[in-house]
CSV table of C-alpha atoms in Angstrom, one decimal:
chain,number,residue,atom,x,y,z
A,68,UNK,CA,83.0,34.8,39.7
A,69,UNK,CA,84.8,36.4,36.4
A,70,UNK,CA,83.4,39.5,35.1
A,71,UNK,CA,81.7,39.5,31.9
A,72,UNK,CA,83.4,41.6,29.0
A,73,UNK,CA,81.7,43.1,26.2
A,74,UNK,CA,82.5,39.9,23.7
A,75,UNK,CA,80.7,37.6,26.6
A,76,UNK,CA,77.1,36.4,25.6
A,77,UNK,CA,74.2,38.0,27.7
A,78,UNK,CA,72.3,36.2,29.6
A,79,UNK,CA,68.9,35.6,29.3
A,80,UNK,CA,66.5,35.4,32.7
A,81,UNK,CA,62.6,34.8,32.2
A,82,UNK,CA,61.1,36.3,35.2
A,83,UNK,CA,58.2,35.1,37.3
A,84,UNK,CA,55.4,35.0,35.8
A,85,UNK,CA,53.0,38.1,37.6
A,86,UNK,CA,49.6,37.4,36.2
A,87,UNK,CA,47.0,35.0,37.2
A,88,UNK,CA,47.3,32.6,34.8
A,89,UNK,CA,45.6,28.9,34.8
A,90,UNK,CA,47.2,25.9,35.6
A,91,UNK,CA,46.6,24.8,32.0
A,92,UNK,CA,48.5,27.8,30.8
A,93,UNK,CA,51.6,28.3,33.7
A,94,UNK,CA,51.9,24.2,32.1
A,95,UNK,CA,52.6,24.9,28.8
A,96,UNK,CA,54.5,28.0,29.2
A,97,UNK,CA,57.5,26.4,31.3
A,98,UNK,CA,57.3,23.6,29.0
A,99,UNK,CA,57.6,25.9,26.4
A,100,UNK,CA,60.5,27.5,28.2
A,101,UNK,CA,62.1,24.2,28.6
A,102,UNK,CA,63.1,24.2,25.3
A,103,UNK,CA,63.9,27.6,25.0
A,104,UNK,CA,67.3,29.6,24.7
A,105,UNK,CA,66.4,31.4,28.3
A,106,UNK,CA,69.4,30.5,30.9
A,107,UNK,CA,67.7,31.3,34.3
A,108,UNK,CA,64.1,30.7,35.0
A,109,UNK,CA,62.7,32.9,38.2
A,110,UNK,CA,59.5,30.9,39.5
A,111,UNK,CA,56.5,31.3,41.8
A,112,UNK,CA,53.9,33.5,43.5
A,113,UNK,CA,55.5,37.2,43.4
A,114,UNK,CA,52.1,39.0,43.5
A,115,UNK,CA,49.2,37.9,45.3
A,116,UNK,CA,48.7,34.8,47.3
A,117,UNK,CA,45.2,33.9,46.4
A,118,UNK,CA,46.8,32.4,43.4
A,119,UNK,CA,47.0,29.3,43.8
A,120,UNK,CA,47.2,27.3,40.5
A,121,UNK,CA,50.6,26.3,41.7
A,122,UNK,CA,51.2,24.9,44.8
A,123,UNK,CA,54.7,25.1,46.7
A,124,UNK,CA,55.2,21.2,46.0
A,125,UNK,CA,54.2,21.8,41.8
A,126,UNK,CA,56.4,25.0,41.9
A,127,UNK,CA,59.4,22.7,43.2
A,128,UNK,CA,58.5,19.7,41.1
A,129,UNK,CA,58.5,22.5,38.1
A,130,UNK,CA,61.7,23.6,39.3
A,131,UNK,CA,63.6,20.1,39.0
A,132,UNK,CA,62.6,19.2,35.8
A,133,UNK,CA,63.7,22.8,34.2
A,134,UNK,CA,66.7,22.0,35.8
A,135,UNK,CA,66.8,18.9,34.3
A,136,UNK,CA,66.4,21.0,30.9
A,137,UNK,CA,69.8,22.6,31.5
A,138,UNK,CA,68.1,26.3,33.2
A,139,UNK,CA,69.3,27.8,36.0
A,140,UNK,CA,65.7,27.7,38.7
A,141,UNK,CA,65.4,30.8,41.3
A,142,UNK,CA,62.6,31.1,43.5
A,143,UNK,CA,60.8,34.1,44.0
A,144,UNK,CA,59.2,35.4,46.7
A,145,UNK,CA,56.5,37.7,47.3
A,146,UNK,CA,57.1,41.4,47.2
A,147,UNK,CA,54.2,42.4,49.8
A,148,UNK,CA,54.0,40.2,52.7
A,149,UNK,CA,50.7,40.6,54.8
A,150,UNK,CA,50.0,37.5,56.5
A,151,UNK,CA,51.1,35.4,59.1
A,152,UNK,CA,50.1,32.5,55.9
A,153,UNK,CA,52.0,34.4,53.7
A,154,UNK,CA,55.1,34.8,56.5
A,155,UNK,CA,54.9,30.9,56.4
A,156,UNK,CA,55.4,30.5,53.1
A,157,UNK,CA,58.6,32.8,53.0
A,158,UNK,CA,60.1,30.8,55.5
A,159,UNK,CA,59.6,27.7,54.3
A,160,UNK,CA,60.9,29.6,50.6
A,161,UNK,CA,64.1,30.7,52.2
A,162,UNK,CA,64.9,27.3,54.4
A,163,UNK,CA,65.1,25.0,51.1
A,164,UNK,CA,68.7,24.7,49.8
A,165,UNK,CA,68.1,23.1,46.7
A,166,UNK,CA,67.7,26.6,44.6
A,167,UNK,CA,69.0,29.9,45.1
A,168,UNK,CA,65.7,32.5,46.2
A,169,UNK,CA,65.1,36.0,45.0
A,170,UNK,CA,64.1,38.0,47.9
A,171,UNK,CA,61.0,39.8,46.9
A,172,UNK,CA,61.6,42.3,49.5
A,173,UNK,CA,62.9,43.0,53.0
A,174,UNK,CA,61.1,40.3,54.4
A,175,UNK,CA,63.3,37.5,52.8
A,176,UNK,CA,66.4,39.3,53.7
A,177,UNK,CA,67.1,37.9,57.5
A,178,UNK,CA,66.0,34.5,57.0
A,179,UNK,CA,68.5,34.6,54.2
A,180,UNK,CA,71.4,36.1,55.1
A,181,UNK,CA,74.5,34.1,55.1
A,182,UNK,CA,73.6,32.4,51.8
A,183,UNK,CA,73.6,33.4,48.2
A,184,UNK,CA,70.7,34.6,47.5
A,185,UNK,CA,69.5,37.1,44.4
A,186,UNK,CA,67.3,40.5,44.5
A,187,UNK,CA,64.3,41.3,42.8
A,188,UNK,CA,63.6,44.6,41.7
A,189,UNK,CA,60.9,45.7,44.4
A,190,UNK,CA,64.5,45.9,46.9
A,191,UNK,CA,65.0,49.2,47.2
A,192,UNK,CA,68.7,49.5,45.9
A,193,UNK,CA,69.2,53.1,45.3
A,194,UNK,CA,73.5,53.6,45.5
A,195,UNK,CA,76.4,51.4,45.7
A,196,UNK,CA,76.4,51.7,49.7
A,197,UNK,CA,73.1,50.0,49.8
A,198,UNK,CA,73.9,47.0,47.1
A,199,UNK,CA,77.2,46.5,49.6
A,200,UNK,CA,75.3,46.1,52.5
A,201,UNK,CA,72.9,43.7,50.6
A,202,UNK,CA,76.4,41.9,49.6
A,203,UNK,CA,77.3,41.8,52.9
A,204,UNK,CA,74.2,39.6,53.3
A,205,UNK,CA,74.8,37.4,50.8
A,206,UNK,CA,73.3,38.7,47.5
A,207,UNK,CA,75.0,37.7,44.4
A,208,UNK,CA,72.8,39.0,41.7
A,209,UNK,CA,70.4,42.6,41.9
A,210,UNK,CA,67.8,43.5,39.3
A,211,UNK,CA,68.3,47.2,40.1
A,212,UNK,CA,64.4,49.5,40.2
A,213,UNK,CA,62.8,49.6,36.7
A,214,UNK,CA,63.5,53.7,36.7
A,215,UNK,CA,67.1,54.0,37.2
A,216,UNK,CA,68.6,54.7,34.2
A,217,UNK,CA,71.7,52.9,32.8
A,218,UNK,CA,74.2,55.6,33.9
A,219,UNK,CA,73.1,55.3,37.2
A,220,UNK,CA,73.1,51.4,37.3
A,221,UNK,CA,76.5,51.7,35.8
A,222,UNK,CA,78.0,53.9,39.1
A,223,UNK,CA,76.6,51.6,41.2
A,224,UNK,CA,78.0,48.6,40.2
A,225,UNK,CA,80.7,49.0,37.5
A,226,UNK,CA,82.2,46.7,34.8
A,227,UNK,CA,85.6,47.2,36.3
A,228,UNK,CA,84.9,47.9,39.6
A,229,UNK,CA,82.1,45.2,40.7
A,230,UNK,CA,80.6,45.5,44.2
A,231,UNK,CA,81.2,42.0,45.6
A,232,UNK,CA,80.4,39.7,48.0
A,233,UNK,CA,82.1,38.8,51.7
A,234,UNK,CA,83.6,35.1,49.8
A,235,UNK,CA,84.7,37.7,46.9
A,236,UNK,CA,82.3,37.0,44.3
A,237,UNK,CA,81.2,40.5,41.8
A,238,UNK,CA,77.5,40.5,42.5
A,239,UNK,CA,76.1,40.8,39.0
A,240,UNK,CA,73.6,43.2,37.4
A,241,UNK,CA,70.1,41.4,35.8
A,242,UNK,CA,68.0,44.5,33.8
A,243,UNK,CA,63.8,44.4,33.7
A,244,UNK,CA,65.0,44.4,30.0
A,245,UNK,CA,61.6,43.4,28.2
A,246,UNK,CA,58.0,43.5,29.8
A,247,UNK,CA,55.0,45.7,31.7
A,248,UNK,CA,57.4,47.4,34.1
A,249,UNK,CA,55.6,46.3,38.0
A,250,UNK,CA,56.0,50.0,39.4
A,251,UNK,CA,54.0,49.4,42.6
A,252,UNK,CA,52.0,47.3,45.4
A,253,UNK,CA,49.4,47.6,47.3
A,254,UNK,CA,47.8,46.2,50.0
A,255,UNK,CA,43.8,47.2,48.5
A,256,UNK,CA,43.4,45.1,45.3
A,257,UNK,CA,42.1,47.3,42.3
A,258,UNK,CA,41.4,44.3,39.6
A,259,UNK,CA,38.8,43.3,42.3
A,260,UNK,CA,37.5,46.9,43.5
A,261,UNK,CA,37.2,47.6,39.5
A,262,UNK,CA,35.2,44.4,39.5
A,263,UNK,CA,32.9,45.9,42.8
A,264,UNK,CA,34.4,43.0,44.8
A,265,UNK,CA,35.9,42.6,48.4
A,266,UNK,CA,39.1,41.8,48.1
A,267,UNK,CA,39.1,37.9,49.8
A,268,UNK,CA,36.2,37.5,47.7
A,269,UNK,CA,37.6,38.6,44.9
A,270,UNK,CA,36.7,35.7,42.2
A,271,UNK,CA,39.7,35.4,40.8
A,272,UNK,CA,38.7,37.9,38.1
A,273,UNK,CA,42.6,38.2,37.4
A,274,UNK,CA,42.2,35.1,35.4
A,275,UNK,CA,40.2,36.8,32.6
A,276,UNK,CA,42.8,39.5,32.4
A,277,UNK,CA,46.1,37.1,31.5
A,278,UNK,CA,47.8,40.8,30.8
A,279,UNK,CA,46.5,42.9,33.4
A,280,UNK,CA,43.3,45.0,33.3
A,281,UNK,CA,44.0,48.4,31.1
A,282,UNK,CA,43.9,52.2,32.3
A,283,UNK,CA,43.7,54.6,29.9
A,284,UNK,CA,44.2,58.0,30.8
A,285,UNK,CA,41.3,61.2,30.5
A,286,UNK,CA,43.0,61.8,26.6
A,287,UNK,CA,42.4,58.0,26.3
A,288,UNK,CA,45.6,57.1,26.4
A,289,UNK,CA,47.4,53.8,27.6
A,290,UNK,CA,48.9,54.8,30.6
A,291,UNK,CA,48.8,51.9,33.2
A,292,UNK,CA,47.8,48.3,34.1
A,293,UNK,CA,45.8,47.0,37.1
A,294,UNK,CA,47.5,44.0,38.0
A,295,UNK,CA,45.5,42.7,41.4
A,296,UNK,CA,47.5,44.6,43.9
A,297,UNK,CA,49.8,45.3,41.6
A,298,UNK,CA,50.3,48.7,39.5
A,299,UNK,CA,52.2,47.7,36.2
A,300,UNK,CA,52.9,50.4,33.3
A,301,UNK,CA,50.7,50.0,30.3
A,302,UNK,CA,54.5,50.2,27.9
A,303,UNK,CA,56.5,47.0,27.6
A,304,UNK,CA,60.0,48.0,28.4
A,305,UNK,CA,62.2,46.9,25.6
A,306,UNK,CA,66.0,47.3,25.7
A,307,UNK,CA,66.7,44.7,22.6
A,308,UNK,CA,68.7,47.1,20.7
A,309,UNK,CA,70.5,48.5,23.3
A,310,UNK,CA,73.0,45.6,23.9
A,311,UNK,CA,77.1,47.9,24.0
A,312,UNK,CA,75.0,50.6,26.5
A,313,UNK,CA,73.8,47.9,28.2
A,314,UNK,CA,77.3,45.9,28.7
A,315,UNK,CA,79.3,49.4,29.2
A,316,UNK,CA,77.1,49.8,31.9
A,317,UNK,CA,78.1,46.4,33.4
A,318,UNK,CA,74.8,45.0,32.6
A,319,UNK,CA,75.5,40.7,32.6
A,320,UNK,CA,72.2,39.7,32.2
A,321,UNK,CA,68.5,40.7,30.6
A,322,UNK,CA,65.2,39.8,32.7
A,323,UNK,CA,62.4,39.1,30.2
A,324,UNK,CA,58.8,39.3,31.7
A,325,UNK,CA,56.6,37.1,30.6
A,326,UNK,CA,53.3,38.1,28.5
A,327,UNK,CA,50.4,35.7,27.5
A,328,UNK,CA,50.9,36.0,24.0
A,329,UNK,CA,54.0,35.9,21.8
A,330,UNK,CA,56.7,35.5,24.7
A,331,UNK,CA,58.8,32.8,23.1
A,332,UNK,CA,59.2,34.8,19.9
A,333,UNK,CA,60.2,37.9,21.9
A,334,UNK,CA,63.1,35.4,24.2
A,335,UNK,CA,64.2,34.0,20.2
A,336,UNK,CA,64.6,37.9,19.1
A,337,UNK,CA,66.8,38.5,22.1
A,338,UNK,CA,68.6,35.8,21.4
A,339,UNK,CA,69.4,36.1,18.5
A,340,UNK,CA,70.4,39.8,18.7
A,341,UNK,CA,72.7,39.7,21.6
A,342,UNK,CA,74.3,36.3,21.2
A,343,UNK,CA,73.9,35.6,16.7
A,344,UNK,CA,74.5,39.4,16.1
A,345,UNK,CA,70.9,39.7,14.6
A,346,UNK,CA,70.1,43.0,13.2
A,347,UNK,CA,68.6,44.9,16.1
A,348,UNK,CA,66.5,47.1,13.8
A,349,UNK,CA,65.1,44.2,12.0
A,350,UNK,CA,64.7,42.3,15.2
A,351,UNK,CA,62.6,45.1,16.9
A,352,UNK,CA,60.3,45.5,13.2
A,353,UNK,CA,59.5,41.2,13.8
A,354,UNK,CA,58.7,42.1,17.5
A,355,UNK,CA,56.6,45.4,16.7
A,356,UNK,CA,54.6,42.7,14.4
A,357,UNK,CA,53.7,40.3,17.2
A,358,UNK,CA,50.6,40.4,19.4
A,359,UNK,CA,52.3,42.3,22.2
A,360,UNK,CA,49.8,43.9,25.0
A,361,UNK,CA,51.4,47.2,24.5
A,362,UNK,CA,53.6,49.7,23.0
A,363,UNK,CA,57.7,49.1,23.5
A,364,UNK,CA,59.1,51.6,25.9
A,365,UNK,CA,62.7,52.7,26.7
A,366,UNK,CA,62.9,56.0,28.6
A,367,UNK,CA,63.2,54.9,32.2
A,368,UNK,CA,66.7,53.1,31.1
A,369,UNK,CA,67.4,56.2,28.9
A,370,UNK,CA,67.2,59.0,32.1
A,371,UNK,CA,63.5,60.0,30.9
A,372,UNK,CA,60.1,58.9,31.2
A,373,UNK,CA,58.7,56.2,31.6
A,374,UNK,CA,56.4,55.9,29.0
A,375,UNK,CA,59.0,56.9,26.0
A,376,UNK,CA,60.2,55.3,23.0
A,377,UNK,CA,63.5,56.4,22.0
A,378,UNK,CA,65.3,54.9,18.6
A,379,UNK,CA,69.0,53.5,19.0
């Protein structure tokens, strides 16, 4: 697989998505994203599997016909695996060939080695030792850990020196580049314990929160999202107007995350930015205008907190 140099166009990924959504909504969104500019579409369960609006035979039926739309499909798989149920569905995940999986987390790895396969960013890929022995297995694309920071991601895997697989190909680098950063799991779920619920008789209460259920901190401050078992940050990582740091640092593609309002504007802004040569700085005023669930954030890729903004 060639390397891609500063004057190739970025790639655009839209990442699972990780709220409970109905099926009415996950509907039109894909459709949506059908017709959008987005390259690779990452589908499926990732969080919690009481969510069920989507059943493996609609996620693969989905799958096909965004295929048919010209996108690249990957399934996802869940990050936190607790059930022999759950167990079942990873296996029966990882033993269809028709599209490449994203192993969510260790689990995946073994039934998947030997084939290409991509890694999410719950994979604990710290140093270029550890994305080689994931190589080794058979991964071809890593979304590195929302904090590492862009000179880090940039030792691991380099533009000019790519980490690659067994066959030779340069495993590529996919960046959490837009979106409520998922920063950890959990086997208790706090959307239902908020809710004074048991947590397999939860409701579904997830579905009135299409963005996650805000935590503010004592100084009433955003600070993060209750996502189910998921912990998310209350910021919406944004690295549109970082596009040169981002390719210096060997970065071939940007994951977007998807939010329940205003996501198809926010994948056109990226587009046009790092493959029209928008304006960054007029492109991140239109996005600051839209009815985003949060603030934008940069420091994690920036070597400082989490919760930062810093201007280009």
């Amino acid at each position: 697989m060639a390397i891609q140099d500063n004057a190739s166009p970025m790639g655009l990924t839209v990442g699972p998505v990780l709220y409970h959504w109905s099926r009415a909504s996950l509907t039109q969104f894909y459709a949506d994203v059908a017709d959008s500019p987005a390259d690779t579409v990452v589908l499926g369960e990732v969080v919690c599997s009481r969510r069920r609006e989507y059943k493996a035979a609609d996620w693969l039926s989905l799958a096909l016909e965004l295929r048919q739309a010209g996108k690249e499909v990957i399934l996802g798989t869940q990050a936190l695996i607790e059930s022999e149920a759950e167990l079942r569905t990873l296996r029966e995940r990882c033993a269809q060939d028709d599209f490449l999986v994203e192993a969510g987390d260790a689990s995946a790895l073994r039934r998947l080695q030997g084939r290409r396969f991509t890694l999410s960013p719950h994979v604990n890929v710290y140093s270029r030792e550890a994305l080689q022995e994931h190589a080794a297995l058979g991964a071809v694309r890593w979304v590195p850990p929302v904090e590492l920071d862009l000179a880090t991601i940039a030792r691991i895997n380099p533009a000019d020196d790519p980490v690659r697989t067994p066959a030779g190909e340069a495993v590529q680098t996919e960046i959490f580049g837009f979106g409520r950063m998922p920063l950890a799991f959990s086997a208790r779920c706090f959307t239902a314990r908020h809710y004074k619920l048991p947590k397999d008789e939860c409701e579904f209460r997830c579905l009135s929160d299409p963005d996650g259920l805000l935590l503010k901190s004592t100084e009433g401050a955003d600070f993060l999202v209750l996502n189910g078992i998921q912990t998310q940050s209350a910021g919406l990582q944004c690295l549109l107007d970082r596009g040169p740091a981002l390719r210096g640092a060997g970065i071939t593609r940007l994951r977007l995350s998807p939010c329940a309002q205003g996501f198809i504007e926010v994948l056109k802004l990226h587009h046009a930015v790092l493959r029209e040569g928008l304006d960054a700085a007029q492109a991140l005023r239109e996005l600051n205008a839209l009815s985003l669930p949060g603030a934008l954030v940069n420091g994690y890729a920036l070597g400082g907190a989490g919760l930062e903004w810093r201007a280009a």
